[in-house]
Amino acid sequence: MSKQLRRASAIAVAAMIVSIAFGTQGSGAAAQSSLAAAPAPQSPLVMTSQPIVQPLPEPAKAAPVEAQDDLLGAGPTSASSLAGLVSAQPQPAELPRELQCLAGAIYFEAKSEPLIGQLAVGRVIVARSKSGRFPNSYCGVVFQPSQFSFVRGSSMPAIARASKQWKNAVAIAQIAHTGSWHSPVEGALYFNASSVSPGWHLRRVGRVQNHVFYR
């Protein structure tokens, strides 16, 4: 092959190489541009509608108010409550003998007193029966010699049993017996009318209406 022919062949080969190189580079850029334009596949967004159920708290219940009566019987509220308790007591046709003795003592010693004063007297008799220093029954306490001025030997004077005063005494006797209401001088074992001064060497507990109480 002549020198001139070889040169022409070399030029043709070089031109072919350049053409192939430019063609390949153009294809790569196009693909890259196409990939950039196409959005990347995304996972489908799944919307769930599932209610969240949370029970509402129940309304707070008010704590029950416990009635606390004044044990000392001071003030109109406590006196009214004691009167209500008296009204709620049954009036049996026949009282047990022990309650008759207790009610009789209340009747004769304090029937003219307010209810709290009658209760104070009744609770003295109950306290005596439990003290170990006196007879252990109401009748034993009431009829113990030289203790109650209304007692005549082993009996009591006649009682007006249809009167309101006797009915109150019966109710107070039941309350004193069960201890459902305490007196202002709870625990006292002795009492006397405030109009006299017996000169007892005892510890004074207090005064309720027209009686002074001691222990």
PDB file of C-alpha atoms in Angstrom:
ATOM      1  CA  MET A   1       0.000   0.000   0.000  1.00  0.00           C
ATOM      2  CA  SER A   2       1.325   3.402  -0.899  1.00  0.00           C
ATOM      3  CA  LYS A   3       2.161   5.934   1.693  1.00  0.00           C
ATOM      4  CA  GLN A   4      -0.677   8.188   0.570  1.00  0.00           C
ATOM      5  CA  LEU A   5      -3.230   5.435   0.873  1.00  0.00           C
ATOM      6  CA  ARG A   6      -2.117   4.536   4.371  1.00  0.00           C
ATOM      7  CA  ARG A   7      -2.536   8.140   5.457  1.00  0.00           C
ATOM      8  CA  ALA A   8      -6.065   8.281   4.136  1.00  0.00           C
ATOM      9  CA  SER A   9      -6.975   5.076   5.909  1.00  0.00           C
ATOM     10  CA  ALA A  10      -5.607   6.391   9.215  1.00  0.00           C
ATOM     11  CA  ILE A  11      -7.647   9.595   8.884  1.00  0.00           C
ATOM     12  CA  ALA A  12     -10.811   7.598   8.171  1.00  0.00           C
ATOM     13  CA  VAL A  13     -10.273   5.375  11.204  1.00  0.00           C
ATOM     14  CA  ALA A  14      -9.674   8.389  13.442  1.00  0.00           C
ATOM     15  CA  ALA A  15     -12.871  10.030  12.208  1.00  0.00           C
ATOM     16  CA  MET A  16     -14.837   6.892  12.928  1.00  0.00           C
ATOM     17  CA  ILE A  17     -13.503   6.711  16.483  1.00  0.00           C
ATOM     18  CA  VAL A  18     -14.436  10.329  17.150  1.00  0.00           C
ATOM     19  CA  SER A  19     -17.944   9.755  15.817  1.00  0.00           C
ATOM     20  CA  ILE A  20     -18.486   6.704  17.983  1.00  0.00           C
ATOM     21  CA  ALA A  21     -17.209   8.546  21.076  1.00  0.00           C
ATOM     22  CA  PHE A  22     -19.605  11.476  20.572  1.00  0.00           C
ATOM     23  CA  GLY A  23     -22.543   9.159  19.946  1.00  0.00           C
ATOM     24  CA  THR A  24     -21.968   7.203  23.132  1.00  0.00           C
ATOM     25  CA  GLN A  25     -21.615  10.362  25.270  1.00  0.00           C
ATOM     26  CA  GLY A  26     -24.858  11.755  23.904  1.00  0.00           C
ATOM     27  CA  SER A  27     -26.760   8.589  24.741  1.00  0.00           C
ATOM     28  CA  GLY A  28     -25.511   8.610  28.335  1.00  0.00           C
ATOM     29  CA  ALA A  29     -26.545  12.250  28.945  1.00  0.00           C
ATOM     30  CA  ALA A  30     -29.988  11.650  27.530  1.00  0.00           C
ATOM     31  CA  ALA A  31     -30.541   8.677  29.783  1.00  0.00           C
ATOM     32  CA  GLN A  32     -29.334  10.636  32.747  1.00  0.00           C
ATOM     33  CA  SER A  33     -31.622  13.542  31.910  1.00  0.00           C
ATOM     34  CA  SER A  34     -34.549  11.184  31.447  1.00  0.00           C
ATOM     35  CA  LEU A  35     -33.916   9.583  34.847  1.00  0.00           C
ATOM     36  CA  ALA A  36     -33.766  13.006  36.459  1.00  0.00           C
ATOM     37  CA  ALA A  37     -37.085  14.024  34.949  1.00  0.00           C
ATOM     38  CA  ALA A  38     -38.930  10.866  35.922  1.00  0.00           C
ATOM     39  CA  PRO A  39     -40.154  10.970  39.514  1.00  0.00           C
ATOM     40  CA  ALA A  40     -38.844   8.326  41.795  1.00  0.00           C
ATOM     41  CA  PRO A  41     -41.410   5.682  42.597  1.00  0.00           C
ATOM     42  CA  GLN A  42     -42.997   6.274  46.013  1.00  0.00           C
ATOM     43  CA  SER A  43     -44.852   3.962  48.288  1.00  0.00           C
ATOM     44  CA  PRO A  44     -48.572   4.663  48.165  1.00  0.00           C
ATOM     45  CA  LEU A  45     -49.837   6.705  51.117  1.00  0.00           C
ATOM     46  CA  VAL A  46     -52.388   4.664  52.961  1.00  0.00           C
ATOM     47  CA  MET A  47     -54.837   6.697  55.083  1.00  0.00           C
ATOM     48  CA  THR A  48     -56.347   4.803  57.983  1.00  0.00           C
ATOM     49  CA  SER A  49     -59.364   6.022  59.861  1.00  0.00           C
ATOM     50  CA  GLN A  50     -59.487   4.179  63.152  1.00  0.00           C
ATOM     51  CA  PRO A  51     -61.130   6.072  66.015  1.00  0.00           C
ATOM     52  CA  ILE A  52     -59.268   6.184  69.280  1.00  0.00           C
ATOM     53  CA  VAL A  53     -61.801   5.445  71.948  1.00  0.00           C
ATOM     54  CA  GLN A  54     -60.870   6.735  75.386  1.00  0.00           C
ATOM     55  CA  PRO A  55     -63.641   6.569  77.950  1.00  0.00           C
ATOM     56  CA  LEU A  56     -64.333   9.823  79.671  1.00  0.00           C
ATOM     57  CA  PRO A  57     -63.756   9.769  83.423  1.00  0.00           C
ATOM     58  CA  GLU A  58     -66.900   9.420  85.439  1.00  0.00           C
ATOM     59  CA  PRO A  59     -67.942  12.531  87.283  1.00  0.00           C
ATOM     60  CA  ALA A  60     -66.527  12.599  90.751  1.00  0.00           C
ATOM     61  CA  LYS A  61     -69.124  11.605  93.278  1.00  0.00           C
ATOM     62  CA  ALA A  62     -69.460  13.828  96.238  1.00  0.00           C
ATOM     63  CA  ALA A  63     -68.326  12.139  99.386  1.00  0.00           C
ATOM     64  CA  PRO A  64     -71.253  11.378 101.629  1.00  0.00           C
ATOM     65  CA  VAL A  65     -71.560  13.873 104.361  1.00  0.00           C
ATOM     66  CA  GLU A  66     -71.727  12.143 107.641  1.00  0.00           C
ATOM     67  CA  ALA A  67     -73.926  13.877 110.170  1.00  0.00           C
ATOM     68  CA  GLN A  68     -71.954  14.587 113.286  1.00  0.00           C
ATOM     69  CA  ASP A  69     -74.175  15.770 116.044  1.00  0.00           C
ATOM     70  CA  ASP A  70     -72.761  17.787 118.870  1.00  0.00           C
ATOM     71  CA  LEU A  71     -72.379  15.289 121.687  1.00  0.00           C
ATOM     72  CA  LEU A  72     -72.523  18.081 124.200  1.00  0.00           C
ATOM     73  CA  GLY A  73     -76.002  18.994 123.108  1.00  0.00           C
ATOM     74  CA  ALA A  74     -75.057  22.662 122.677  1.00  0.00           C
ATOM     75  CA  GLY A  75     -76.886  24.644 120.022  1.00  0.00           C
ATOM     76  CA  PRO A  76     -80.207  24.392 118.230  1.00  0.00           C
ATOM     77  CA  THR A  77     -79.010  21.833 115.666  1.00  0.00           C
ATOM     78  CA  SER A  78     -78.041  19.216 118.221  1.00  0.00           C
ATOM     79  CA  ALA A  79     -81.129  19.879 120.344  1.00  0.00           C
ATOM     80  CA  SER A  80     -83.295  19.473 117.274  1.00  0.00           C
ATOM     81  CA  SER A  81     -81.502  16.238 116.395  1.00  0.00           C
ATOM     82  CA  LEU A  82     -81.992  14.894 119.896  1.00  0.00           C
ATOM     83  CA  ALA A  83     -85.658  15.795 119.682  1.00  0.00           C
ATOM     84  CA  GLY A  84     -85.854  13.913 116.400  1.00  0.00           C
ATOM     85  CA  LEU A  85     -84.199  10.894 117.991  1.00  0.00           C
ATOM     86  CA  VAL A  86     -86.696  11.043 120.842  1.00  0.00           C
ATOM     87  CA  SER A  87     -89.585  11.167 118.364  1.00  0.00           C
ATOM     88  CA  ALA A  88     -88.204   8.112 116.570  1.00  0.00           C
ATOM     89  CA  GLN A  89     -88.226   5.910 119.674  1.00  0.00           C
ATOM     90  CA  PRO A  90     -91.013   3.339 119.982  1.00  0.00           C
ATOM     91  CA  GLN A  91     -93.561   3.611 122.765  1.00  0.00           C
ATOM     92  CA  PRO A  92     -94.151  -0.012 123.754  1.00  0.00           C
ATOM     93  CA  ALA A  93     -97.260  -0.828 125.695  1.00  0.00           C
ATOM     94  CA  GLU A  94     -95.159  -2.739 128.222  1.00  0.00           C
ATOM     95  CA  LEU A  95     -91.619  -1.709 129.062  1.00  0.00           C
ATOM     96  CA  PRO A  96     -89.163  -4.243 130.457  1.00  0.00           C
ATOM     97  CA  ARG A  97     -88.790  -3.721 134.184  1.00  0.00           C
ATOM     98  CA  GLU A  98     -85.231  -2.405 133.892  1.00  0.00           C
ATOM     99  CA  LEU A  99     -86.306   0.288 131.435  1.00  0.00           C
ATOM    100  CA  GLN A 100     -89.250   1.143 133.653  1.00  0.00           C
ATOM    101  CA  CYS A 101     -86.844   1.811 136.512  1.00  0.00           C
ATOM    102  CA  LEU A 102     -84.616   3.924 134.285  1.00  0.00           C
ATOM    103  CA  ALA A 103     -87.520   5.858 132.777  1.00  0.00           C
ATOM    104  CA  GLY A 104     -89.045   6.370 136.226  1.00  0.00           C
ATOM    105  CA  ALA A 105     -85.854   7.920 137.556  1.00  0.00           C
ATOM    106  CA  ILE A 106     -85.655  10.225 134.544  1.00  0.00           C
ATOM    107  CA  TYR A 107     -89.297  11.170 134.971  1.00  0.00           C
ATOM    108  CA  PHE A 108     -89.123  12.043 138.645  1.00  0.00           C
ATOM    109  CA  GLU A 109     -85.672  13.620 138.670  1.00  0.00           C
ATOM    110  CA  ALA A 110     -85.762  15.595 135.415  1.00  0.00           C
ATOM    111  CA  LYS A 111     -89.198  15.652 133.768  1.00  0.00           C
ATOM    112  CA  SER A 112     -89.228  19.456 133.871  1.00  0.00           C
ATOM    113  CA  GLU A 113     -85.751  19.645 132.287  1.00  0.00           C
ATOM    114  CA  PRO A 114     -85.023  19.953 128.560  1.00  0.00           C
ATOM    115  CA  LEU A 115     -84.308  16.660 126.800  1.00  0.00           C
ATOM    116  CA  ILE A 116     -80.538  16.996 127.147  1.00  0.00           C
ATOM    117  CA  GLY A 117     -80.939  17.447 130.897  1.00  0.00           C
ATOM    118  CA  GLN A 118     -83.108  14.334 131.117  1.00  0.00           C
ATOM    119  CA  LEU A 119     -80.540  12.394 129.132  1.00  0.00           C
ATOM    120  CA  ALA A 120     -77.754  13.490 131.468  1.00  0.00           C
ATOM    121  CA  VAL A 121     -79.689  12.051 134.429  1.00  0.00           C
ATOM    122  CA  GLY A 122     -80.413   8.824 132.573  1.00  0.00           C
ATOM    123  CA  ARG A 123     -76.761   8.351 131.623  1.00  0.00           C
ATOM    124  CA  VAL A 124     -75.731   8.686 135.276  1.00  0.00           C
ATOM    125  CA  ILE A 125     -77.880   5.665 136.138  1.00  0.00           C
ATOM    126  CA  VAL A 126     -76.450   3.720 133.181  1.00  0.00           C
ATOM    127  CA  ALA A 127     -72.895   4.642 134.224  1.00  0.00           C
ATOM    128  CA  ARG A 128     -73.552   3.551 137.801  1.00  0.00           C
ATOM    129  CA  SER A 129     -74.807   0.149 136.688  1.00  0.00           C
ATOM    130  CA  LYS A 130     -71.547  -0.413 134.768  1.00  0.00           C
ATOM    131  CA  SER A 131     -69.105   1.091 137.259  1.00  0.00           C
ATOM    132  CA  GLY A 132     -68.736  -1.850 139.655  1.00  0.00           C
ATOM    133  CA  ARG A 133     -69.267   0.574 142.540  1.00  0.00           C
ATOM    134  CA  PHE A 134     -73.064   0.364 142.467  1.00  0.00           C
ATOM    135  CA  PRO A 135     -75.618  -2.400 141.792  1.00  0.00           C
ATOM    136  CA  ASN A 136     -75.261  -3.765 138.268  1.00  0.00           C
ATOM    137  CA  SER A 137     -78.868  -3.191 137.195  1.00  0.00           C
ATOM    138  CA  TYR A 138     -80.941  -0.066 136.652  1.00  0.00           C
ATOM    139  CA  CYS A 139     -83.508  -1.104 139.216  1.00  0.00           C
ATOM    140  CA  GLY A 140     -80.745  -1.934 141.693  1.00  0.00           C
ATOM    141  CA  VAL A 141     -79.232   1.534 141.179  1.00  0.00           C
ATOM    142  CA  VAL A 142     -82.561   3.353 141.444  1.00  0.00           C
ATOM    143  CA  PHE A 143     -83.783   1.497 144.544  1.00  0.00           C
ATOM    144  CA  GLN A 144     -80.461   1.487 146.355  1.00  0.00           C
ATOM    145  CA  PRO A 145     -81.203   2.996 149.797  1.00  0.00           C
ATOM    146  CA  SER A 146     -80.643   6.710 150.296  1.00  0.00           C
ATOM    147  CA  GLN A 147     -79.816   7.454 146.689  1.00  0.00           C
ATOM    148  CA  PHE A 148     -82.936   9.018 145.108  1.00  0.00           C
ATOM    149  CA  SER A 149     -85.360  11.116 147.115  1.00  0.00           C
ATOM    150  CA  PHE A 150     -88.418  10.141 145.061  1.00  0.00           C
ATOM    151  CA  VAL A 151     -88.090   6.450 146.008  1.00  0.00           C
ATOM    152  CA  ARG A 152     -90.451   5.258 148.708  1.00  0.00           C
ATOM    153  CA  GLY A 153     -89.006   2.038 150.074  1.00  0.00           C
ATOM    154  CA  SER A 154     -89.045  -0.287 147.094  1.00  0.00           C
ATOM    155  CA  SER A 155     -91.555   1.575 144.955  1.00  0.00           C
ATOM    156  CA  MET A 156     -92.124   4.792 143.037  1.00  0.00           C
ATOM    157  CA  PRO A 157     -95.006   7.240 143.250  1.00  0.00           C
ATOM    158  CA  ALA A 158     -97.743   7.002 140.627  1.00  0.00           C
ATOM    159  CA  ILE A 159     -96.789   8.091 137.111  1.00  0.00           C
ATOM    160  CA  ALA A 160     -99.066   9.901 134.664  1.00  0.00           C
ATOM    161  CA  ARG A 161     -98.344   7.430 131.888  1.00  0.00           C
ATOM    162  CA  ALA A 162    -100.487   9.200 129.292  1.00  0.00           C
ATOM    163  CA  SER A 163     -98.512  12.432 129.705  1.00  0.00           C
ATOM    164  CA  LYS A 164     -95.980  13.819 127.249  1.00  0.00           C
ATOM    165  CA  GLN A 165     -93.461  13.917 130.061  1.00  0.00           C
ATOM    166  CA  TRP A 166     -93.685  10.165 130.618  1.00  0.00           C
ATOM    167  CA  LYS A 167     -93.408   9.461 126.892  1.00  0.00           C
ATOM    168  CA  ASN A 168     -90.295  11.606 126.738  1.00  0.00           C
ATOM    169  CA  ALA A 169     -88.863   9.785 129.750  1.00  0.00           C
ATOM    170  CA  VAL A 170     -89.499   6.412 128.065  1.00  0.00           C
ATOM    171  CA  ALA A 171     -87.782   7.601 124.870  1.00  0.00           C
ATOM    172  CA  ILE A 172     -84.832   9.100 126.764  1.00  0.00           C
ATOM    173  CA  ALA A 173     -84.467   5.873 128.763  1.00  0.00           C
ATOM    174  CA  GLN A 174     -84.110   3.897 125.539  1.00  0.00           C
ATOM    175  CA  ILE A 175     -81.560   6.375 124.166  1.00  0.00           C
ATOM    176  CA  ALA A 176     -79.593   6.366 127.426  1.00  0.00           C
ATOM    177  CA  HIS A 177     -79.669   2.566 127.532  1.00  0.00           C
ATOM    178  CA  THR A 178     -78.338   2.115 123.991  1.00  0.00           C
ATOM    179  CA  GLY A 179     -75.865   4.989 124.268  1.00  0.00           C
ATOM    180  CA  SER A 180     -77.067   6.387 120.946  1.00  0.00           C
ATOM    181  CA  TRP A 181     -76.569   9.902 122.285  1.00  0.00           C
ATOM    182  CA  HIS A 182     -74.040  10.946 124.876  1.00  0.00           C
ATOM    183  CA  SER A 183     -74.671  13.545 127.513  1.00  0.00           C
ATOM    184  CA  PRO A 184     -72.532  16.649 128.076  1.00  0.00           C
ATOM    185  CA  VAL A 185     -71.374  15.130 131.373  1.00  0.00           C
ATOM    186  CA  GLU A 186     -70.710  11.622 130.118  1.00  0.00           C
ATOM    187  CA  GLY A 187     -69.215   9.406 132.796  1.00  0.00           C
ATOM    188  CA  ALA A 188     -70.700  11.295 135.748  1.00  0.00           C
ATOM    189  CA  LEU A 189     -71.853   9.109 138.639  1.00  0.00           C
ATOM    190  CA  TYR A 190     -73.525  11.685 140.881  1.00  0.00           C
ATOM    191  CA  PHE A 191     -75.718  14.743 140.505  1.00  0.00           C
ATOM    192  CA  ASN A 192     -77.664  17.160 142.643  1.00  0.00           C
ATOM    193  CA  ALA A 193     -80.008  20.083 142.084  1.00  0.00           C
ATOM    194  CA  SER A 194     -78.102  23.292 141.490  1.00  0.00           C
ATOM    195  CA  SER A 195     -80.197  24.964 144.187  1.00  0.00           C
ATOM    196  CA  VAL A 196     -78.517  22.931 146.949  1.00  0.00           C
ATOM    197  CA  SER A 197     -74.925  22.499 148.035  1.00  0.00           C
ATOM    198  CA  PRO A 198     -74.358  19.013 149.440  1.00  0.00           C
ATOM    199  CA  GLY A 199     -70.685  19.588 150.228  1.00  0.00           C
ATOM    200  CA  TRP A 200     -69.542  16.456 148.383  1.00  0.00           C
ATOM    201  CA  HIS A 201     -65.809  16.000 147.968  1.00  0.00           C
ATOM    202  CA  LEU A 202     -66.143  14.855 144.395  1.00  0.00           C
ATOM    203  CA  ARG A 203     -64.749  16.052 141.080  1.00  0.00           C
ATOM    204  CA  ARG A 204     -67.260  18.267 139.373  1.00  0.00           C
ATOM    205  CA  VAL A 205     -67.895  17.332 135.754  1.00  0.00           C
ATOM    206  CA  GLY A 206     -70.259  20.115 134.804  1.00  0.00           C
ATOM    207  CA  ARG A 207     -73.709  21.563 135.004  1.00  0.00           C
ATOM    208  CA  VAL A 208     -76.624  20.787 132.694  1.00  0.00           C
ATOM    209  CA  GLN A 209     -79.648  22.971 133.180  1.00  0.00           C
ATOM    210  CA  ASN A 210     -80.670  22.679 136.837  1.00  0.00           C
ATOM    211  CA  HIS A 211     -78.363  19.831 137.866  1.00  0.00           C
ATOM    212  CA  VAL A 212     -74.671  19.706 138.741  1.00  0.00           C
ATOM    213  CA  PHE A 213     -72.823  16.474 137.921  1.00  0.00           C
ATOM    214  CA  TYR A 214     -69.819  14.822 139.562  1.00  0.00           C
ATOM    215  CA  ARG A 215     -67.585  11.831 139.121  1.00  0.00           C
TER     216      ARG A 215
END
